[in-house]
Amino acid sequence: MSLLFSFLPDDANIAHAYVTRLDNYRVDMFLGVHAHELEQPQPVMVTVEMLSLYDHPVEDQITEVVDYDFLRLEIGKMAKAQKFALQEHFCDRVAQLCWAFPPVTAVAVESSKTDIYPDAAVGCRIVRLRER
């Protein structure tokens, strides 16, 4: 079960809950505070998990659900258009994209810089709830 369920209020109706994921999307971007990170884009892996709550089973129509093509394209555009100092800020900006879909109630975004150390990746994970 998704970690996002644990952030919902106790009275949340999860009878028709859907978790949509965009896993390990690789973008090359400027992300970091050190001079060597600003010389050229670096690979960053992005994972987004969105919890959507509905009061009915979804119909078999893309307009009913999260459009992960939109999300992938917008993350890619943002990664190309802007330099980010902090992964936390980048993750927040990605989370904001998810609010374009009204059923999304909670979102988790994770970024990971894979080329910083030879023996480890460094990353950030945030969880955000839609303000009602």
Tab-separated table of N, CA, C and O in Angstrom:
chain	number	residue	atom	x	y	z
A	1	MET	N	0.848	-1.188	0.000
A	1	MET	CA	0.000	0.000	0.000
A	1	MET	C	0.886	1.242	0.000
A	1	MET	O	1.953	1.268	0.590
A	2	SER	N	0.405	2.255	-0.639
A	2	SER	CA	1.162	3.492	-0.765
A	2	SER	C	1.333	4.198	0.576
A	2	SER	O	0.412	4.267	1.389
A	3	LEU	N	2.500	4.759	0.765
A	3	LEU	CA	2.798	5.595	1.929
A	3	LEU	C	1.805	6.748	2.048
A	3	LEU	O	1.505	7.216	3.144
A	4	LEU	N	1.266	7.214	0.935
A	4	LEU	CA	0.389	8.387	0.947
A	4	LEU	C	-0.891	8.165	1.753
A	4	LEU	O	-1.439	9.108	2.301
A	5	PHE	N	-1.365	6.928	1.841
A	5	PHE	CA	-2.579	6.663	2.604
A	5	PHE	C	-2.408	7.053	4.071
A	5	PHE	O	-3.364	7.458	4.719
A	6	SER	N	-1.196	6.942	4.586
A	6	SER	CA	-0.978	7.246	6.004
A	6	SER	C	-1.088	8.732	6.311
A	6	SER	O	-1.197	9.113	7.472
A	7	PHE	N	-1.082	9.580	5.300
A	7	PHE	CA	-1.179	11.019	5.516
A	7	PHE	C	-2.615	11.544	5.422
A	7	PHE	O	-2.856	12.719	5.659
A	8	LEU	N	-3.548	10.677	5.070
A	8	LEU	CA	-4.938	11.112	4.922
A	8	LEU	C	-5.623	11.219	6.275
A	8	LEU	O	-5.291	10.487	7.210
A	9	PRO	N	-6.615	12.095	6.372
A	9	PRO	CA	-7.394	12.139	7.608
A	9	PRO	C	-8.125	10.812	7.822
A	9	PRO	O	-8.413	10.091	6.865
A	10	ASP	N	-8.414	10.500	9.059
A	10	ASP	CA	-9.066	9.233	9.389
A	10	ASP	C	-10.419	9.061	8.700
A	10	ASP	O	-10.830	7.944	8.425
A	11	ASP	N	-11.105	10.156	8.435
A	11	ASP	CA	-12.440	10.061	7.841
A	11	ASP	C	-12.428	10.080	6.310
A	11	ASP	O	-13.476	10.141	5.677
A	12	ALA	N	-11.255	10.007	5.685
A	12	ALA	CA	-11.175	10.023	4.220
A	12	ALA	C	-11.800	8.757	3.649
A	12	ALA	O	-11.551	7.653	4.130
A	13	ASN	N	-12.612	8.928	2.619
A	13	ASN	CA	-13.255	7.804	1.952
A	13	ASN	C	-12.314	7.286	0.863
A	13	ASN	O	-12.103	7.935	-0.152
A	14	ILE	N	-11.757	6.108	1.088
A	14	ILE	CA	-10.816	5.547	0.127
A	14	ILE	C	-11.449	4.408	-0.678
A	14	ILE	O	-10.741	3.595	-1.289
A	15	ALA	N	-12.766	4.362	-0.732
A	15	ALA	CA	-13.459	3.298	-1.469
A	15	ALA	C	-13.063	3.279	-2.938
A	15	ALA	O	-13.020	2.219	-3.559
A	16	HIS	N	-12.784	4.454	-3.500
A	16	HIS	CA	-12.388	4.551	-4.908
A	16	HIS	C	-11.097	5.372	-4.991
A	16	HIS	O	-11.059	6.451	-5.562
A	17	ALA	N	-10.067	4.833	-4.387
A	17	ALA	CA	-8.754	5.490	-4.382
A	17	ALA	C	-7.883	4.859	-5.470
A	17	ALA	O	-7.916	3.648	-5.685
A	18	TYR	N	-7.132	5.712	-6.132
A	18	TYR	CA	-6.222	5.257	-7.181
A	18	TYR	C	-4.861	5.899	-6.934
A	18	TYR	O	-4.783	7.088	-6.644
A	19	VAL	N	-3.817	5.108	-7.080
A	19	VAL	CA	-2.463	5.621	-6.962
A	19	VAL	C	-1.827	5.548	-8.350
A	19	VAL	O	-1.772	4.481	-8.958
A	20	THR	N	-1.399	6.707	-8.829
A	20	THR	CA	-0.757	6.799	-10.138
A	20	THR	C	0.710	7.136	-9.920
A	20	THR	O	1.027	7.993	-9.107
A	21	ARG	N	1.579	6.461	-10.658
A	21	ARG	CA	3.019	6.650	-10.470
A	21	ARG	C	3.694	6.982	-11.791
A	21	ARG	O	3.339	6.440	-12.832
A	22	LEU	N	4.671	7.836	-11.701
A	22	LEU	CA	5.638	8.074	-12.763
A	22	LEU	C	6.971	7.690	-12.135
A	22	LEU	O	7.458	8.389	-11.235
A	23	ASP	N	7.530	6.572	-12.542
A	23	ASP	CA	8.705	5.997	-11.875
A	23	ASP	C	9.992	6.233	-12.643
A	23	ASP	O	10.059	5.967	-13.851
A	24	ASN	N	10.997	6.693	-11.923
A	24	ASN	CA	12.357	6.765	-12.452
A	24	ASN	C	12.453	7.460	-13.803
A	24	ASN	O	13.096	6.962	-14.729
A	25	TYR	N	11.817	8.606	-13.874
A	25	TYR	CA	11.910	9.426	-15.079
A	25	TYR	C	13.240	10.167	-15.037
A	25	TYR	O	13.501	10.932	-14.115
A	26	ARG	N	14.073	9.925	-16.031
A	26	ARG	CA	15.402	10.552	-16.060
A	26	ARG	C	15.329	11.871	-16.825
A	26	ARG	O	14.885	11.908	-17.983
A	27	VAL	N	15.767	12.931	-16.165
A	27	VAL	CA	15.909	14.229	-16.820
A	27	VAL	C	17.350	14.687	-16.617
A	27	VAL	O	17.959	14.409	-15.582
A	28	ASP	N	17.892	15.346	-17.612
A	28	ASP	CA	19.205	15.970	-17.468
A	28	ASP	C	18.959	17.435	-17.175
A	28	ASP	O	18.256	18.120	-17.947
A	29	MET	N	19.491	17.902	-16.047
A	29	MET	CA	19.171	19.258	-15.604
A	29	MET	C	20.292	19.831	-14.747
A	29	MET	O	21.155	19.106	-14.267
A	30	PHE	N	20.223	21.142	-14.556
A	30	PHE	CA	21.125	21.817	-13.629
A	30	PHE	C	20.473	21.778	-12.255
A	30	PHE	O	19.395	22.339	-12.049
A	31	LEU	N	21.097	21.077	-11.320
A	31	LEU	CA	20.563	20.936	-9.974
A	31	LEU	C	21.725	20.845	-9.008
A	31	LEU	O	22.493	19.879	-9.039
A	32	GLY	N	21.875	21.872	-8.178
A	32	GLY	CA	22.941	21.834	-7.191
A	32	GLY	C	23.450	23.213	-6.830
A	32	GLY	O	23.077	24.210	-7.446
A	33	VAL	N	24.304	23.238	-5.839
A	33	VAL	CA	24.863	24.497	-5.348
A	33	VAL	C	26.370	24.589	-5.581
A	33	VAL	O	26.954	25.654	-5.426
A	34	HIS	N	26.991	23.501	-5.943
A	34	HIS	CA	28.442	23.482	-6.128
A	34	HIS	C	28.794	23.834	-7.576
A	34	HIS	O	28.043	23.539	-8.500
A	35	ALA	N	29.952	24.455	-7.749
A	35	ALA	CA	30.382	24.927	-9.066
A	35	ALA	C	30.372	23.807	-10.106
A	35	ALA	O	29.909	23.996	-11.229
A	36	HIS	N	30.843	22.618	-9.735
A	36	HIS	CA	30.894	21.520	-10.710
A	36	HIS	C	29.499	21.060	-11.133
A	36	HIS	O	29.329	20.479	-12.189
A	37	GLU	N	28.482	21.329	-10.303
A	37	GLU	CA	27.107	20.953	-10.657
A	37	GLU	C	26.462	21.969	-11.600
A	37	GLU	O	25.418	21.697	-12.180
A	38	LEU	N	27.090	23.125	-11.727
A	38	LEU	CA	26.532	24.185	-12.559
A	38	LEU	C	27.229	24.284	-13.917
A	38	LEU	O	26.853	25.099	-14.753
A	39	GLU	N	28.241	23.453	-14.121
A	39	GLU	CA	28.987	23.480	-15.375
A	39	GLU	C	28.237	22.809	-16.525
A	39	GLU	O	28.338	23.229	-17.662
A	40	GLN	N	27.511	21.745	-16.199
A	40	GLN	CA	26.758	21.027	-17.229
A	40	GLN	C	25.587	20.305	-16.574
A	40	GLN	O	25.616	20.028	-15.373
A	41	PRO	N	24.576	19.996	-17.367
A	41	PRO	CA	23.435	19.270	-16.782
A	41	PRO	C	23.882	17.906	-16.258
A	41	PRO	O	24.843	17.319	-16.768
A	42	GLN	N	23.196	17.429	-15.241
A	42	GLN	CA	23.476	16.113	-14.677
A	42	GLN	C	22.203	15.278	-14.691
A	42	GLN	O	21.097	15.832	-14.676
A	43	PRO	N	22.321	13.967	-14.699
A	43	PRO	CA	21.126	13.125	-14.678
A	43	PRO	C	20.459	13.159	-13.301
A	43	PRO	O	21.128	13.058	-12.273
A	44	VAL	N	19.151	13.311	-13.327
A	44	VAL	CA	18.342	13.294	-12.107
A	44	VAL	C	17.171	12.351	-12.360
A	44	VAL	O	16.497	12.448	-13.386
A	45	MET	N	16.969	11.440	-11.442
A	45	MET	CA	15.831	10.522	-11.534
A	45	MET	C	14.683	11.106	-10.713
A	45	MET	O	14.885	11.540	-9.572
A	46	VAL	N	13.493	11.110	-11.305
A	46	VAL	CA	12.321	11.686	-10.651
A	46	VAL	C	11.230	10.618	-10.578
A	46	VAL	O	10.928	9.967	-11.583
A	47	THR	N	10.675	10.447	-9.393
A	47	THR	CA	9.530	9.568	-9.196
A	47	THR	C	8.416	10.368	-8.546
A	47	THR	O	8.656	11.096	-7.579
A	48	VAL	N	7.217	10.236	-9.100
A	48	VAL	CA	6.048	10.939	-8.577
A	48	VAL	C	4.962	9.907	-8.308
A	48	VAL	O	4.680	9.048	-9.153
A	49	GLU	N	4.363	9.991	-7.129
A	49	GLU	CA	3.247	9.123	-6.766
A	49	GLU	C	2.093	10.022	-6.346
A	49	GLU	O	2.263	10.884	-5.480
A	50	MET	N	0.934	9.826	-6.978
A	50	MET	CA	-0.240	10.659	-6.691
A	50	MET	C	-1.398	9.790	-6.229
A	50	MET	O	-1.723	8.790	-6.876
A	51	LEU	N	-2.005	10.181	-5.137
A	51	LEU	CA	-3.178	9.490	-4.612
A	51	LEU	C	-4.400	10.308	-4.977
A	51	LEU	O	-4.523	11.474	-4.589
A	52	SER	N	-5.284	9.694	-5.753
A	52	SER	CA	-6.519	10.360	-6.173
A	52	SER	C	-7.705	9.672	-5.517
A	52	SER	O	-7.779	8.436	-5.492
A	53	LEU	N	-8.615	10.476	-4.983
A	53	LEU	CA	-9.824	9.955	-4.352
A	53	LEU	C	-11.035	10.360	-5.185
A	53	LEU	O	-11.194	11.530	-5.535
A	54	TYR	N	-11.863	9.397	-5.486
A	54	TYR	CA	-13.090	9.616	-6.265
A	54	TYR	C	-14.277	9.118	-5.451
A	54	TYR	O	-14.135	8.270	-4.582
A	55	ASP	N	-15.457	9.609	-5.795
A	55	ASP	CA	-16.666	9.105	-5.140
A	55	ASP	C	-17.348	8.040	-6.001
A	55	ASP	O	-18.467	7.632	-5.722
A	56	HIS	N	-16.645	7.574	-7.039
A	56	HIS	CA	-17.177	6.566	-7.954
A	56	HIS	C	-16.005	5.864	-8.641
A	56	HIS	O	-14.907	6.413	-8.690
A	57	PRO	N	-16.241	4.671	-9.179
A	57	PRO	CA	-15.186	4.062	-9.991
A	57	PRO	C	-14.969	4.917	-11.236
A	57	PRO	O	-15.925	5.451	-11.796
A	58	VAL	N	-13.739	5.054	-11.663
A	58	VAL	CA	-13.476	5.914	-12.820
A	58	VAL	C	-13.955	5.246	-14.104
A	58	VAL	O	-13.932	4.022	-14.238
A	59	GLU	N	-14.384	6.088	-15.026
A	59	GLU	CA	-14.757	5.623	-16.352
A	59	GLU	C	-13.472	5.378	-17.146
A	59	GLU	O	-12.400	5.836	-16.772
A	60	ASP	N	-13.593	4.713	-18.253
A	60	ASP	CA	-12.442	4.386	-19.079
A	60	ASP	C	-12.135	5.539	-20.035
A	60	ASP	O	-12.137	5.383	-21.253
A	61	GLN	N	-11.886	6.712	-19.454
A	61	GLN	CA	-11.616	7.932	-20.205
A	61	GLN	C	-10.433	8.661	-19.573
A	61	GLN	O	-10.384	8.815	-18.353
A	62	ILE	N	-9.515	9.140	-20.388
A	62	ILE	CA	-8.337	9.844	-19.862
A	62	ILE	C	-8.739	11.091	-19.077
A	62	ILE	O	-8.048	11.484	-18.139
A	63	THR	N	-9.860	11.691	-19.419
A	63	THR	CA	-10.307	12.890	-18.708
A	63	THR	C	-10.705	12.598	-17.270
A	63	THR	O	-10.832	13.513	-16.472
A	64	GLU	N	-10.879	11.351	-16.939
A	64	GLU	CA	-11.265	10.953	-15.578
A	64	GLU	C	-10.068	10.870	-14.633
A	64	GLU	O	-10.245	10.904	-13.428
A	65	VAL	N	-8.884	10.694	-15.170
A	65	VAL	CA	-7.743	10.341	-14.329
A	65	VAL	C	-6.566	11.284	-14.556
A	65	VAL	O	-6.600	12.162	-15.401
A	66	VAL	N	-5.503	11.040	-13.819
A	66	VAL	CA	-4.264	11.791	-13.964
A	66	VAL	C	-3.644	11.461	-15.322
A	66	VAL	O	-3.512	10.290	-15.688
A	67	ASP	N	-3.270	12.480	-16.041
A	67	ASP	CA	-2.624	12.306	-17.343
A	67	ASP	C	-1.114	12.345	-17.126
A	67	ASP	O	-0.509	13.404	-17.041
A	68	TYR	N	-0.503	11.179	-17.024
A	68	TYR	CA	0.931	11.151	-16.725
A	68	TYR	C	1.767	11.606	-17.909
A	68	TYR	O	2.916	11.995	-17.737
A	69	ASP	N	1.199	11.618	-19.122
A	69	ASP	CA	1.926	12.211	-20.257
A	69	ASP	C	2.126	13.702	-20.015
A	69	ASP	O	3.221	14.233	-20.220
A	70	PHE	N	1.061	14.379	-19.576
A	70	PHE	CA	1.147	15.802	-19.238
A	70	PHE	C	2.211	16.021	-18.172
A	70	PHE	O	3.066	16.896	-18.290
A	71	LEU	N	2.152	15.219	-17.122
A	71	LEU	CA	3.083	15.375	-16.005
A	71	LEU	C	4.532	15.179	-16.467
A	71	LEU	O	5.406	15.988	-16.159
A	72	ARG	N	4.778	14.144	-17.239
A	72	ARG	CA	6.123	13.871	-17.733
A	72	ARG	C	6.632	15.020	-18.604
A	72	ARG	O	7.771	15.474	-18.456
A	73	LEU	N	5.798	15.496	-19.500
A	73	LEU	CA	6.202	16.606	-20.373
A	73	LEU	C	6.495	17.878	-19.583
A	73	LEU	O	7.470	18.573	-19.850
A	74	GLU	N	5.653	18.192	-18.612
A	74	GLU	CA	5.844	19.412	-17.820
A	74	GLU	C	7.086	19.336	-16.939
A	74	GLU	O	7.795	20.333	-16.769
A	75	ILE	N	7.368	18.175	-16.378
A	75	ILE	CA	8.598	18.014	-15.592
A	75	ILE	C	9.806	18.208	-16.509
A	75	ILE	O	10.767	18.898	-16.152
A	76	GLY	N	9.756	17.620	-17.680
A	76	GLY	CA	10.850	17.773	-18.636
A	76	GLY	C	11.072	19.220	-19.039
A	76	GLY	O	12.215	19.690	-19.100
A	77	LYS	N	9.987	19.943	-19.300
A	77	LYS	CA	10.098	21.365	-19.652
A	77	LYS	C	10.718	22.170	-18.513
A	77	LYS	O	11.581	23.013	-18.730
A	78	MET	N	10.246	21.914	-17.305
A	78	MET	CA	10.748	22.641	-16.141
A	78	MET	C	12.240	22.351	-15.933
A	78	MET	O	13.023	23.250	-15.634
A	79	ALA	N	12.634	21.099	-16.099
A	79	ALA	CA	14.031	20.715	-15.907
A	79	ALA	C	14.942	21.391	-16.929
A	79	ALA	O	16.088	21.707	-16.623
A	80	LYS	N	14.435	21.612	-18.127
A	80	LYS	CA	15.239	22.267	-19.167
A	80	LYS	C	15.259	23.779	-19.013
A	80	LYS	O	16.230	24.437	-19.362
A	81	ALA	N	14.178	24.354	-18.495
A	81	ALA	CA	14.010	25.806	-18.484
A	81	ALA	C	14.616	26.501	-17.270
A	81	ALA	O	14.865	27.699	-17.317
A	82	GLN	N	14.833	25.773	-16.186
A	82	GLN	CA	15.236	26.435	-14.955
A	82	GLN	C	16.384	25.689	-14.289
A	82	GLN	O	16.432	24.458	-14.317
A	83	LYS	N	17.272	26.451	-13.667
A	83	LYS	CA	18.311	25.869	-12.826
A	83	LYS	C	17.795	25.866	-11.394
A	83	LYS	O	17.229	26.851	-10.923
A	84	PHE	N	18.001	24.762	-10.714
A	84	PHE	CA	17.569	24.627	-9.321
A	84	PHE	C	18.779	24.422	-8.431
A	84	PHE	O	19.667	23.625	-8.766
A	85	ALA	N	18.812	25.112	-7.311
A	85	ALA	CA	19.888	24.908	-6.344
A	85	ALA	C	19.605	23.672	-5.485
A	85	ALA	O	20.500	22.880	-5.214
A	86	LEU	N	18.355	23.507	-5.074
A	86	LEU	CA	18.013	22.472	-4.099
A	86	LEU	C	17.015	21.453	-4.652
A	86	LEU	O	16.033	21.824	-5.307
A	87	GLN	N	17.251	20.201	-4.311
A	87	GLN	CA	16.302	19.152	-4.682
A	87	GLN	C	14.950	19.381	-4.014
A	87	GLN	O	13.909	19.102	-4.609
A	88	GLU	N	14.967	19.897	-2.804
A	88	GLU	CA	13.713	20.133	-2.089
A	88	GLU	C	12.820	21.109	-2.863
A	88	GLU	O	11.606	20.898	-2.981
A	89	HIS	N	13.433	22.166	-3.374
A	89	HIS	CA	12.668	23.162	-4.145
A	89	HIS	C	12.162	22.555	-5.457
A	89	HIS	O	11.008	22.756	-5.847
A	90	PHE	N	13.012	21.807	-6.126
A	90	PHE	CA	12.596	21.135	-7.359
A	90	PHE	C	11.419	20.199	-7.093
A	90	PHE	O	10.424	20.212	-7.823
A	91	CYS	N	11.499	19.405	-6.038
A	91	CYS	CA	10.408	18.478	-5.704
A	91	CYS	C	9.111	19.231	-5.405
A	91	CYS	O	8.025	18.797	-5.803
A	92	ASP	N	9.212	20.350	-4.708
A	92	ASP	CA	8.017	21.166	-4.444
A	92	ASP	C	7.377	21.643	-5.742
A	92	ASP	O	6.156	21.643	-5.888
A	93	ARG	N	8.195	22.070	-6.679
A	93	ARG	CA	7.679	22.550	-7.971
A	93	ARG	C	7.004	21.415	-8.740
A	93	ARG	O	5.968	21.614	-9.368
A	94	VAL	N	7.563	20.227	-8.681
A	94	VAL	CA	6.934	19.075	-9.337
A	94	VAL	C	5.601	18.762	-8.662
A	94	VAL	O	4.595	18.515	-9.334
A	95	ALA	N	5.564	18.808	-7.346
A	95	ALA	CA	4.317	18.544	-6.623
A	95	ALA	C	3.226	19.531	-7.040
A	95	ALA	O	2.062	19.146	-7.188
A	96	GLN	N	3.590	20.775	-7.256
A	96	GLN	CA	2.607	21.775	-7.675
A	96	GLN	C	1.970	21.414	-9.010
A	96	GLN	O	0.786	21.702	-9.232
A	97	LEU	N	2.713	20.782	-9.893
A	97	LEU	CA	2.147	20.351	-11.174
A	97	LEU	C	1.000	19.362	-10.980
A	97	LEU	O	0.050	19.336	-11.759
A	98	CYS	N	1.095	18.553	-9.949
A	98	CYS	CA	0.100	17.503	-9.708
A	98	CYS	C	-1.269	18.057	-9.333
A	98	CYS	O	-2.284	17.384	-9.510
A	99	TRP	N	-1.302	19.277	-8.820
A	99	TRP	CA	-2.584	19.867	-8.419
A	99	TRP	C	-3.429	20.258	-9.633
A	99	TRP	O	-4.577	20.651	-9.489
A	100	ALA	N	-2.887	20.123	-10.836
A	100	ALA	CA	-3.672	20.365	-12.052
A	100	ALA	C	-4.809	19.348	-12.186
A	100	ALA	O	-5.751	19.574	-12.934
A	101	PHE	N	-4.717	18.264	-11.443
A	101	PHE	CA	-5.728	17.212	-11.499
A	101	PHE	C	-6.551	17.244	-10.213
A	101	PHE	O	-6.054	16.874	-9.146
A	102	PRO	N	-7.804	17.678	-10.285
A	102	PRO	CA	-8.618	17.856	-9.071
A	102	PRO	C	-8.731	16.642	-8.153
A	102	PRO	O	-8.741	16.814	-6.934
A	103	PRO	N	-8.776	15.412	-8.651
A	103	PRO	CA	-8.894	14.282	-7.725
A	103	PRO	C	-7.642	14.005	-6.896
A	103	PRO	O	-7.704	13.282	-5.903
A	104	VAL	N	-6.487	14.554	-7.297
A	104	VAL	CA	-5.250	14.277	-6.553
A	104	VAL	C	-5.354	14.911	-5.176
A	104	VAL	O	-5.540	16.116	-5.031
A	105	THR	N	-5.225	14.073	-4.167
A	105	THR	CA	-5.358	14.493	-2.775
A	105	THR	C	-4.010	14.571	-2.073
A	105	THR	O	-3.801	15.402	-1.213
A	106	ALA	N	-3.104	13.693	-2.471
A	106	ALA	CA	-1.780	13.658	-1.863
A	106	ALA	C	-0.768	13.277	-2.936
A	106	ALA	O	-1.087	12.543	-3.877
A	107	VAL	N	0.431	13.792	-2.764
A	107	VAL	CA	1.486	13.511	-3.736
A	107	VAL	C	2.811	13.320	-3.006
A	107	VAL	O	3.079	13.991	-2.010
A	108	ALA	N	3.594	12.386	-3.495
A	108	ALA	CA	4.972	12.204	-3.034
A	108	ALA	C	5.867	12.370	-4.253
A	108	ALA	O	5.592	11.813	-5.318
A	109	VAL	N	6.909	13.153	-4.095
A	109	VAL	CA	7.858	13.388	-5.181
A	109	VAL	C	9.251	13.070	-4.647
A	109	VAL	O	9.618	13.500	-3.554
A	110	GLU	N	9.999	12.339	-5.446
A	110	GLU	CA	11.364	11.989	-5.075
A	110	GLU	C	12.300	12.330	-6.227
A	110	GLU	O	12.001	12.049	-7.386
A	111	SER	N	13.404	12.958	-5.883
A	111	SER	CA	14.456	13.196	-6.870
A	111	SER	C	15.730	12.549	-6.352
A	111	SER	O	15.937	12.415	-5.144
A	112	SER	N	16.568	12.151	-7.294
A	112	SER	CA	17.811	11.500	-6.915
A	112	SER	C	18.889	11.860	-7.924
A	112	SER	O	18.713	11.657	-9.130
A	113	LYS	N	19.983	12.422	-7.421
A	113	LYS	CA	21.137	12.722	-8.263
A	113	LYS	C	22.027	11.488	-8.232
A	113	LYS	O	22.524	11.096	-7.174
A	114	THR	N	22.221	10.893	-9.393
A	114	THR	CA	22.879	9.587	-9.456
A	114	THR	C	24.376	9.650	-9.708
A	114	THR	O	25.058	8.644	-9.534
A	115	ASP	N	24.888	10.803	-10.122
A	115	ASP	CA	26.300	10.881	-10.494
A	115	ASP	C	27.162	11.702	-9.534
A	115	ASP	O	28.286	12.049	-9.871
A	116	ILE	N	26.660	12.022	-8.368
A	116	ILE	CA	27.430	12.837	-7.429
A	116	ILE	C	28.556	12.026	-6.786
A	116	ILE	O	29.690	12.468	-6.704
A	117	TYR	N	28.225	10.840	-6.313
A	117	TYR	CA	29.203	9.967	-5.668
A	117	TYR	C	29.314	8.670	-6.459
A	117	TYR	O	28.328	8.223	-7.050
A	118	PRO	N	30.483	8.056	-6.450
A	118	PRO	CA	30.635	6.807	-7.200
A	118	PRO	C	29.917	5.617	-6.557
A	118	PRO	O	29.622	4.641	-7.230
A	119	ASP	N	29.595	5.746	-5.259
A	119	ASP	CA	29.031	4.604	-4.551
A	119	ASP	C	27.643	4.856	-3.953
A	119	ASP	O	27.142	4.034	-3.195
A	120	ALA	N	27.023	5.997	-4.299
A	120	ALA	CA	25.703	6.286	-3.735
A	120	ALA	C	25.011	7.381	-4.541
A	120	ALA	O	25.668	8.225	-5.150
A	121	ALA	N	23.703	7.343	-4.529
A	121	ALA	CA	22.901	8.441	-5.074
A	121	ALA	C	22.461	9.303	-3.898
A	121	ALA	O	22.400	8.837	-2.755
A	122	VAL	N	22.180	10.579	-4.165
A	122	VAL	CA	21.676	11.464	-3.121
A	122	VAL	C	20.338	12.010	-3.577
A	122	VAL	O	20.153	12.342	-4.747
A	123	GLY	N	19.387	12.069	-2.638
A	123	GLY	CA	18.058	12.463	-3.057
A	123	GLY	C	17.231	13.106	-1.979
A	123	GLY	O	17.678	13.322	-0.854
A	124	CYS	N	16.020	13.379	-2.368
A	124	CYS	CA	15.046	14.031	-1.497
A	124	CYS	C	13.673	13.445	-1.806
A	124	CYS	O	13.357	13.162	-2.967
A	125	ARG	N	12.862	13.263	-0.788
A	125	ARG	CA	11.467	12.846	-0.984
A	125	ARG	C	10.594	13.783	-0.166
A	125	ARG	O	10.874	14.032	1.011
A	126	ILE	N	9.558	14.300	-0.802
A	126	ILE	CA	8.601	15.144	-0.098
A	126	ILE	C	7.211	14.530	-0.226
A	126	ILE	O	6.941	13.799	-1.174
A	127	VAL	N	6.356	14.837	0.713
A	127	VAL	CA	4.943	14.471	0.653
A	127	VAL	C	4.145	15.730	0.854
A	127	VAL	O	4.442	16.527	1.769
A	128	ARG	N	3.155	15.939	0.015
A	128	ARG	CA	2.293	17.119	0.119
A	128	ARG	C	0.837	16.681	0.053
A	128	ARG	O	0.484	15.770	-0.710
A	129	LEU	N	0.016	17.360	0.844
A	129	LEU	CA	-1.429	17.142	0.820
A	129	LEU	C	-2.089	18.361	0.212
A	129	LEU	O	-1.648	19.491	0.449
A	130	ARG	N	-3.132	18.116	-0.552
A	130	ARG	CA	-3.871	19.241	-1.138
A	130	ARG	C	-4.558	20.011	-0.018
A	130	ARG	O	-5.180	19.420	0.864
A	131	GLU	N	-4.418	21.320	-0.064
A	131	GLU	CA	-5.110	22.154	0.914
A	131	GLU	C	-6.558	22.273	0.495
A	131	GLU	O	-6.868	22.554	-0.646
A	132	ARG	N	-7.431	22.032	1.410
A	132	ARG	CA	-8.877	22.075	1.103
A	132	ARG	C	-9.486	23.353	1.603
A	132	ARG	O	-9.147	23.959	2.505
